[in-house]
CSV table of C-alpha atoms and ligand atoms in Angstrom, one decimal:
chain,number,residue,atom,x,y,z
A,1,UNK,CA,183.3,-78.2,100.8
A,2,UNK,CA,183.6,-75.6,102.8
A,3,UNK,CA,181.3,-75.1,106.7
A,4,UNK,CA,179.9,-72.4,108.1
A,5,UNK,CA,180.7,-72.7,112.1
A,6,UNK,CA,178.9,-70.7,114.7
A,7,UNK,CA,180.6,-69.6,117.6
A,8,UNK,CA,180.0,-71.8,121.0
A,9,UNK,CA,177.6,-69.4,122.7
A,10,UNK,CA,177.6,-65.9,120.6
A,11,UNK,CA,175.9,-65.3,117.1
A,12,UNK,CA,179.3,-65.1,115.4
A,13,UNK,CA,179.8,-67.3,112.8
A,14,UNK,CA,183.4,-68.1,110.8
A,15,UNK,CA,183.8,-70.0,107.5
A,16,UNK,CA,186.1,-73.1,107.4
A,17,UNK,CA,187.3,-73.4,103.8
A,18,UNK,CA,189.8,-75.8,103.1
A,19,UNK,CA,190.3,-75.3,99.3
A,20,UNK,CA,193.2,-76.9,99.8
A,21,UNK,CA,195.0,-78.9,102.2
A,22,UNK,CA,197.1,-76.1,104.0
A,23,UNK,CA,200.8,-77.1,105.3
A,24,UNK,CA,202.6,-75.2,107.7
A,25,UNK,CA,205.1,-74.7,104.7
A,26,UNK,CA,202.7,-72.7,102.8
A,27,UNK,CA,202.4,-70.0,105.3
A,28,UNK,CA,206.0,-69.3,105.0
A,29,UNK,CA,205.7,-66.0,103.3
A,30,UNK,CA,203.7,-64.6,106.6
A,31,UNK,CA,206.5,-65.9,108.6
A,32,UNK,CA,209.2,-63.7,109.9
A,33,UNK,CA,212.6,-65.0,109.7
A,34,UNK,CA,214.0,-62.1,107.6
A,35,UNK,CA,212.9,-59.9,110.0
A,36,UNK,CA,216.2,-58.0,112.0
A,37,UNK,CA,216.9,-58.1,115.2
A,38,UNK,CA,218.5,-55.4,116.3
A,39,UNK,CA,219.6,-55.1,119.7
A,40,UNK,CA,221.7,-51.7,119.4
A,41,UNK,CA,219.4,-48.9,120.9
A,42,UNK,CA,216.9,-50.9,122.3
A,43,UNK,CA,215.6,-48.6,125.1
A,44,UNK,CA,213.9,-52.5,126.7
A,45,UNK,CA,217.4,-54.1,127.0
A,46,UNK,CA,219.2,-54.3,130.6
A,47,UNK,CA,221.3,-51.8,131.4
A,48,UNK,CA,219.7,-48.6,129.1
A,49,UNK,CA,216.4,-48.4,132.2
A,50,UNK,CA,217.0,-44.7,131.9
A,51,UNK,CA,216.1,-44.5,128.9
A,52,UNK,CA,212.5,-45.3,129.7
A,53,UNK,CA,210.3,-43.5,132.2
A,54,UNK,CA,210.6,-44.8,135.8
A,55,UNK,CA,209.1,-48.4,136.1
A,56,UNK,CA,206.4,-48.8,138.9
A,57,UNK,CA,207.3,-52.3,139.5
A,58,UNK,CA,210.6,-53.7,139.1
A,59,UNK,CA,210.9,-57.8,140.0
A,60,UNK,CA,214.5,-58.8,140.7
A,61,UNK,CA,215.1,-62.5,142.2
A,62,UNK,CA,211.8,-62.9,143.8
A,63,UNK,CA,211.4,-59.4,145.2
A,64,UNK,CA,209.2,-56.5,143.8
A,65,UNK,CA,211.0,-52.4,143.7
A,66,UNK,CA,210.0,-49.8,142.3
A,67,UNK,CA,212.4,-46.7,140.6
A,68,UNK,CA,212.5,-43.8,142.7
A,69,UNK,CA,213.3,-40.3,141.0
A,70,UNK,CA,215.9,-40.5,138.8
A,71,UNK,CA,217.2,-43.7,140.7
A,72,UNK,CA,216.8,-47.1,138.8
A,73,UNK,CA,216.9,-50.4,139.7
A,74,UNK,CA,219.3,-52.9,137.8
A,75,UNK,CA,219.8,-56.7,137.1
A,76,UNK,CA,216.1,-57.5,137.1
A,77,UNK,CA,214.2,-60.4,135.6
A,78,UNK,CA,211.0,-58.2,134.9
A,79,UNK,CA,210.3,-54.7,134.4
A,80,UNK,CA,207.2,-52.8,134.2
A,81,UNK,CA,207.0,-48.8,133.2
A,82,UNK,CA,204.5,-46.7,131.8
A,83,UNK,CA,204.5,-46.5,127.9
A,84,UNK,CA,205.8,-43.4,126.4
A,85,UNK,CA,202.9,-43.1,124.2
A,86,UNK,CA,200.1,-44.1,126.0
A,87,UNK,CA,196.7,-44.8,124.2
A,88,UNK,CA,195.3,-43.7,127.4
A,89,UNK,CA,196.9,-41.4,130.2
A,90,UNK,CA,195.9,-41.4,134.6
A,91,UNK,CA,196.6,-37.3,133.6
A,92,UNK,CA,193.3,-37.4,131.8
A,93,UNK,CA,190.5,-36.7,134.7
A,94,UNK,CA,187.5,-39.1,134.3
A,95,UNK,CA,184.4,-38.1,135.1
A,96,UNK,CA,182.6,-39.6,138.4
A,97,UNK,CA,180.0,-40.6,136.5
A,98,UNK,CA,179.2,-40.9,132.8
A,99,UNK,CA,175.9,-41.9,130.9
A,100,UNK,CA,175.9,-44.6,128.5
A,101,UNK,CA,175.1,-42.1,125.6
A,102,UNK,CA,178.1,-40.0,126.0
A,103,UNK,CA,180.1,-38.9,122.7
A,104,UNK,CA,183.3,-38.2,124.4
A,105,UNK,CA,184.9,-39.0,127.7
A,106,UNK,CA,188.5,-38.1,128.9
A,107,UNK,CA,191.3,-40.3,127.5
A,108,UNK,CA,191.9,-42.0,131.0
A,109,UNK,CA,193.3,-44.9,131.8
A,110,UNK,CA,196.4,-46.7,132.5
A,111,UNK,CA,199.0,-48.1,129.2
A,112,UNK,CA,202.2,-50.2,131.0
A,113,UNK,CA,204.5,-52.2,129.0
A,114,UNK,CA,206.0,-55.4,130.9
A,115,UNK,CA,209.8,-56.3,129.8
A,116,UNK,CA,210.1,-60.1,130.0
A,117,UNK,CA,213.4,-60.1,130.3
A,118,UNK,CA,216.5,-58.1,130.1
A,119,UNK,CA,217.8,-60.2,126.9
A,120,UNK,CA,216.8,-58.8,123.6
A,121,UNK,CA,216.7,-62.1,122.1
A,122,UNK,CA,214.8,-64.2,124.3
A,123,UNK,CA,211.7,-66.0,123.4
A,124,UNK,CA,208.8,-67.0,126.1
A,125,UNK,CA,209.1,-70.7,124.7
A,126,UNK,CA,212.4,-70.8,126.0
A,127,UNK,CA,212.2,-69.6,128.9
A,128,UNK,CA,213.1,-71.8,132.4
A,129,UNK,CA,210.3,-73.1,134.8
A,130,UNK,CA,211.2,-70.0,136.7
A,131,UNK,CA,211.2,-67.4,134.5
A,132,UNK,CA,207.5,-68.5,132.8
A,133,UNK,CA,206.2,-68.9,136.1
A,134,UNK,CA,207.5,-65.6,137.2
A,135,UNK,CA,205.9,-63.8,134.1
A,136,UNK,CA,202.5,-65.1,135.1
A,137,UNK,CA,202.9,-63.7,138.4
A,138,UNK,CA,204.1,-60.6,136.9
A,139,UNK,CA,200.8,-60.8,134.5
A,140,UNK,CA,198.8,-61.8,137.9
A,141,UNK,CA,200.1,-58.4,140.0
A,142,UNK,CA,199.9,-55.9,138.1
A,143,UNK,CA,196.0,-57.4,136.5
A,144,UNK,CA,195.3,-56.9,140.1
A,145,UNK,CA,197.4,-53.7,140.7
A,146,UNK,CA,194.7,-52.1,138.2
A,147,UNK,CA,191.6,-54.1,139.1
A,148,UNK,CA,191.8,-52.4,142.8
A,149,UNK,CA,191.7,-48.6,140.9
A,150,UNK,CA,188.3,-47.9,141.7
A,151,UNK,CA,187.5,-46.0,138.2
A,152,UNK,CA,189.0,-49.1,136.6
A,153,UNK,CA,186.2,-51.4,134.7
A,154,UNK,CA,188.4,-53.7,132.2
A,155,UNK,CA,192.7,-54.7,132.1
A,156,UNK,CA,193.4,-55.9,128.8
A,157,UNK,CA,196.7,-58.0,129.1
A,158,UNK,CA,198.3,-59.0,125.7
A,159,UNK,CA,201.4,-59.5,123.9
A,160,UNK,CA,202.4,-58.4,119.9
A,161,UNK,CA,204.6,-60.3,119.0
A,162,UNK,CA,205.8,-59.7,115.8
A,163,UNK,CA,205.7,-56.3,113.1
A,164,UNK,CA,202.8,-58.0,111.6
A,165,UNK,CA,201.0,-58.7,115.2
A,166,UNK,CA,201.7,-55.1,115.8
A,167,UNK,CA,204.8,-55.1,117.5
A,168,UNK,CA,207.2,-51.8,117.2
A,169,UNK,CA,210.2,-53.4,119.5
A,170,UNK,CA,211.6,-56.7,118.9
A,171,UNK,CA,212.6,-57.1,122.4
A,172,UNK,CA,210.6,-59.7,124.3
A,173,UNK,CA,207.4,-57.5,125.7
A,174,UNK,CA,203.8,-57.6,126.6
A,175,UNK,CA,201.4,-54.6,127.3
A,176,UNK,CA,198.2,-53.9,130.1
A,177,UNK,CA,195.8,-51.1,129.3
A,178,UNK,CA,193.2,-50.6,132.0
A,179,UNK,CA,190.4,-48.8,130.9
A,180,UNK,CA,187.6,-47.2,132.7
A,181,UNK,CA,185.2,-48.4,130.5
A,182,UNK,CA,184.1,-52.4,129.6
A,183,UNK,CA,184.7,-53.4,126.3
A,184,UNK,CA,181.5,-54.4,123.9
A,185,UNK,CA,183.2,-57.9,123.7
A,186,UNK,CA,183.3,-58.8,126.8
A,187,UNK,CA,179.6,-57.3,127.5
A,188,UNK,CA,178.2,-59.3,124.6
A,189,UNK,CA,179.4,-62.6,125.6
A,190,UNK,CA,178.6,-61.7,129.5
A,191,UNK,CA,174.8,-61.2,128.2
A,192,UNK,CA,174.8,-64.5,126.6
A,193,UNK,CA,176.2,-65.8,129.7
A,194,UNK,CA,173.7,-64.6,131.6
A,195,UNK,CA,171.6,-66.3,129.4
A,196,UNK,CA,172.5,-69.8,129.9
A,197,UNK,CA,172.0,-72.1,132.2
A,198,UNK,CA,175.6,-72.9,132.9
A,199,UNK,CA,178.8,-71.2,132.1
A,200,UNK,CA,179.4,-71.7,128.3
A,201,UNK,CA,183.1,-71.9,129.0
A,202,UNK,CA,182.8,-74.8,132.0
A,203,UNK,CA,180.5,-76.2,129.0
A,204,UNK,CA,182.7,-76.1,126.0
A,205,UNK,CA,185.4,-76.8,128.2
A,206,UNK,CA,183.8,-80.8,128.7
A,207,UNK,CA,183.0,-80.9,124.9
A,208,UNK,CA,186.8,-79.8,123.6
A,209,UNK,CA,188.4,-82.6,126.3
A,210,UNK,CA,187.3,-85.4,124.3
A,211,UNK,CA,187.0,-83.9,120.3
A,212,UNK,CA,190.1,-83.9,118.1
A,213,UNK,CA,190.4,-80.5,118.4
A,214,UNK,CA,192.6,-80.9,122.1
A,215,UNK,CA,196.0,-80.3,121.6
A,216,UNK,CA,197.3,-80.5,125.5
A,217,UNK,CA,196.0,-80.6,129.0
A,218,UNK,CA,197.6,-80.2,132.5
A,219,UNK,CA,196.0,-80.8,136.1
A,220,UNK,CA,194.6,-77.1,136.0
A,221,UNK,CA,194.7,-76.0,132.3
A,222,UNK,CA,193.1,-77.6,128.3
A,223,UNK,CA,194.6,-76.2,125.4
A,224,UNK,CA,192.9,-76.6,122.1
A,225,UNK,CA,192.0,-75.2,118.7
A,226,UNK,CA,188.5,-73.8,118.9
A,227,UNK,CA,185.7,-75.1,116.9
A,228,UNK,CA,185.0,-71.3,116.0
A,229,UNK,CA,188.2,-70.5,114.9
A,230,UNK,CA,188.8,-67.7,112.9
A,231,UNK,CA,192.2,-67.8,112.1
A,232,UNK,CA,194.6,-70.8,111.0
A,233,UNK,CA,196.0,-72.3,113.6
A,234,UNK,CA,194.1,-70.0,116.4
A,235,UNK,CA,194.5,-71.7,120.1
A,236,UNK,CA,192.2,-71.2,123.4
A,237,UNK,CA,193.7,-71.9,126.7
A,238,UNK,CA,191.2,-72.3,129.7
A,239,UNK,CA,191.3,-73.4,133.4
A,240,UNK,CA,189.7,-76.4,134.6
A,241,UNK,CA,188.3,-75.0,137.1
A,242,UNK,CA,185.4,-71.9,136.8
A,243,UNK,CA,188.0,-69.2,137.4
A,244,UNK,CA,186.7,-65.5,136.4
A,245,UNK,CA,190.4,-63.4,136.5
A,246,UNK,CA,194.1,-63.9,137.0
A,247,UNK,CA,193.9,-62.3,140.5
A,248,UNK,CA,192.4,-66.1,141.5
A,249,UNK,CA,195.5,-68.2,140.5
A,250,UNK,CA,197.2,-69.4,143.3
A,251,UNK,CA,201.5,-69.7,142.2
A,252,UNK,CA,200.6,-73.5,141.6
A,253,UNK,CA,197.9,-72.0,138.9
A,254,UNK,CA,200.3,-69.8,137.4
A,255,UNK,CA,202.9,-72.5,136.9
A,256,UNK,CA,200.3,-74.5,135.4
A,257,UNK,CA,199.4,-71.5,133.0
A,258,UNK,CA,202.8,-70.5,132.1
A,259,UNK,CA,203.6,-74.5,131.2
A,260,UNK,CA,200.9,-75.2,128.8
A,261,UNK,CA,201.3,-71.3,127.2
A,262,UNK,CA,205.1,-72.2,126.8
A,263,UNK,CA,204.1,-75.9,125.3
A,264,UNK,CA,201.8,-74.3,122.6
A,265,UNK,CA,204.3,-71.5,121.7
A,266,UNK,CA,207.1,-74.3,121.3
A,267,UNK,CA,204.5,-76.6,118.9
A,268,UNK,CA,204.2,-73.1,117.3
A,269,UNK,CA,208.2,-72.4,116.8
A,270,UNK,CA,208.5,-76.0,115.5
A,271,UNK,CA,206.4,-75.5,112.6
A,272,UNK,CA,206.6,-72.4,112.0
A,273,UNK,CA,210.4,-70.7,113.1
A,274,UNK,CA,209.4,-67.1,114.2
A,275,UNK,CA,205.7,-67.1,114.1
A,276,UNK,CA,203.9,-63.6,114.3
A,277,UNK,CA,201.0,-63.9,116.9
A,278,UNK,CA,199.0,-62.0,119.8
A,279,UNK,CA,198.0,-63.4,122.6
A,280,UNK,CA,195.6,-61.9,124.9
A,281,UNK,CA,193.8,-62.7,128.3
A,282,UNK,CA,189.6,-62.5,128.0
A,283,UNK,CA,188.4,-61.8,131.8
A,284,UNK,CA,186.7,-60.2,134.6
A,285,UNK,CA,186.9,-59.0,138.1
A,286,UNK,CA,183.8,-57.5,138.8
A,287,UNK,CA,181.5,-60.5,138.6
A,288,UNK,CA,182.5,-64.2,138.8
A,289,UNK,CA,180.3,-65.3,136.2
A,290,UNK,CA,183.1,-65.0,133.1
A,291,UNK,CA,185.2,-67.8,132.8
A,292,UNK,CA,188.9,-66.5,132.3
A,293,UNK,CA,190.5,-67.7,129.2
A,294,UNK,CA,193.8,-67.0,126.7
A,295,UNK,CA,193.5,-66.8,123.1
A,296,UNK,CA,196.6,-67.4,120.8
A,297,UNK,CA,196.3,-65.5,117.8
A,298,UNK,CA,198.7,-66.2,115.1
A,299,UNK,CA,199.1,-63.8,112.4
A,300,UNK,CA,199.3,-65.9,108.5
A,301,UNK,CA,196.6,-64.5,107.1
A,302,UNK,CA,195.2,-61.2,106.8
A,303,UNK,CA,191.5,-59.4,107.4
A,304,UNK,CA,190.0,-58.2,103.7
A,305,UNK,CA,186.9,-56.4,102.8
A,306,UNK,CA,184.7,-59.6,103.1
A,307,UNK,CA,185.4,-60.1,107.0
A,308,UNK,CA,185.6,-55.8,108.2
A,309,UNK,CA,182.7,-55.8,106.1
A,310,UNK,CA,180.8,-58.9,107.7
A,311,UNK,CA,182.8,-59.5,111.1
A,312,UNK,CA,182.7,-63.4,109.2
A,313,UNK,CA,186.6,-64.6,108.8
A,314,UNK,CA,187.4,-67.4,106.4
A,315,UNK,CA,189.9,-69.5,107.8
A,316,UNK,CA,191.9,-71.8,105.4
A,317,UNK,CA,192.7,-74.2,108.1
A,318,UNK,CA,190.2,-76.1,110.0
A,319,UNK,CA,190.7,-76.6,113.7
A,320,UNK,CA,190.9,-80.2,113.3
A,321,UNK,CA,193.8,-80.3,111.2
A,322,UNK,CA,195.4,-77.2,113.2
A,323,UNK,CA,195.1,-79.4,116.4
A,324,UNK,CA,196.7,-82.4,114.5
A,325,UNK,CA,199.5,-80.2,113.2
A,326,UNK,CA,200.4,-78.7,116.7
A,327,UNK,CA,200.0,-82.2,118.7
A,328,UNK,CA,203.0,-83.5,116.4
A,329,UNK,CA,200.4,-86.2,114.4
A,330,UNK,CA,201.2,-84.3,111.1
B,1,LIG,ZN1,216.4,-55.1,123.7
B,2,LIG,ZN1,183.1,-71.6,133.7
């Protein structure tokens, strides 16, 4: 039989329909794996940084450059530069102020890829305490770099990884686009919020400790498949404590963060190889009210006509069983 699930706190409803019981196994047509790698020509490897515009933040054992001219700084661990094709462009001017009814504004913004490593090959789940905890600061400073541009409303901070997540480089990479505008998302949920008596997150948050659906915890972070889920094997990450934007997470925070992203991605690469997946930070710097939280997305199945015409996604896997699979039970 299959359930229709609302969403914790929105009106956004998914439908759990598990015609069949689901195994990893069967998704192994969505999986890459026959994918190439190629490293020749990758303009993201160490040692080809001219090849990209000048980065505007360069981390190299601990310490933060920048390129200067035509001047570029080797032998880093991290590298951030501005994308060559940039969805939105700081050459755009933006108005000073805009009403909520305007058809058009200027393309502005800011579009920067981050390099997680100088190794084409490298995968975030196995990567060293070091070198996860010194993306997350990466992902912290330049969240904040953006949040202080005063035209600057939302940074979305994510990661394709994957053709079929939407990835054109294989080489280990995540993206920031700061926009001057806040996304309808984000809005919707921070009217529900608004609504409620307590954050829905801090909520939730007690009610997914104790359900089935946990797959991990730390002393700062809960990992778990999401009652509302609306993909198979979809995974929310949240921080214990009411926490509204990366900009709050002190470095033992970040390790914390950057452990329990790197446990779920290696439950992922045990059952799946080379899973195709997005993840994505949800948050907010303007108001403390949102409650800061990562979604894993991974990419087996695909959106039809039913769920761009309804928004409602059937997912063939229920959360439950998704959790069981990922703790090891299964
Ligand atoms: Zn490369
Ligand atoms: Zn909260």
């Amino acid at each position: 039989m299959s359930e229709i699930r609302k969403h914790y706190f929105l009106h956004e409803y998914c439908i759990i329909a598990e015609e069949r019981a689901k195994r990893p196994s069967d998704f192994a047509g969505a999986v890459r794996g026959s994918e190439k790698n190629d490293s020749e020509n990758c303009v993201f490897c160490g040692g080809n940084e001219e090849k990209t515009p000048p980065a505007t933040a360069v981390y190299k054992n601990g310490e933060v450059f920048a390129d200067t001219g035509e001047k570029r700084v080797r032998n880093w661990d991290f590298r951030c530069f501005p994308n060559l094709y940039p969805a939105l462009s700081p050459a755009s001017s933006f108005p000073e102020s805009f009403g909520k009814k305007s058809e058009v504004i200027p393309g502005f913004g800011f579009h920067e890829v981050i390099v997680e490593s100088p190794v084409h090959g490298k995968k975030l789940e196995d990567f060293s305490d070091t070198e996860i905890s010194g993306l997350m600061k990466v992902y912290r400073d330049r969240v904040c770099h953006y949040a202080a541009h005063e035209k600057i409303s939302y940074v979305s901070l994510f990661k394709n990884s994957g053709k079929a997540a939407g990835a054109s480089q294989d080489h280990p990479h995540s993206q920031l686009i700061a926009l001057p505008v806040c996304p309808q998302v984000i809005e919707k949920e921070l009217i529900a919020i608004r609504d409620a008596q307590k954050c829905p997150y801090c909520a939730l948050l007690e009610k997914e400790k104790i359900s089935p659906r946990l797959i991990l915890e730390n002393n700062d972070f809960i990992a778990f498949a999401p009652y509302y889920s609306t993909v198979p094997f979809e995974v929310w990450i949240l921080p214990k404590k009411h926490i509204s934007f990366l900009g709050e997470l002190s470095s033992g925070l970040l390790f914390a963060l950057g452990e329990i992203l790197r446990d779920i991605l290696r439950s992922y690469a045990k059952l799946f190889g080379d899973l195709p997946y997005n993840h994505m930070f949800y948050q907010l710097f303007e108001t403390t009210e949102y409650h800061l939280n990562l979604r894993l997305l991974p990419r087996l199945s695909t959106a039809a006509g039913f769920e761009l015409n309804t928004g409602i996604y059937i997912n063939t896997v229920s959360p439950e069983k998704a959790a069981s699979y990922l703790k090891g039970n299964e």
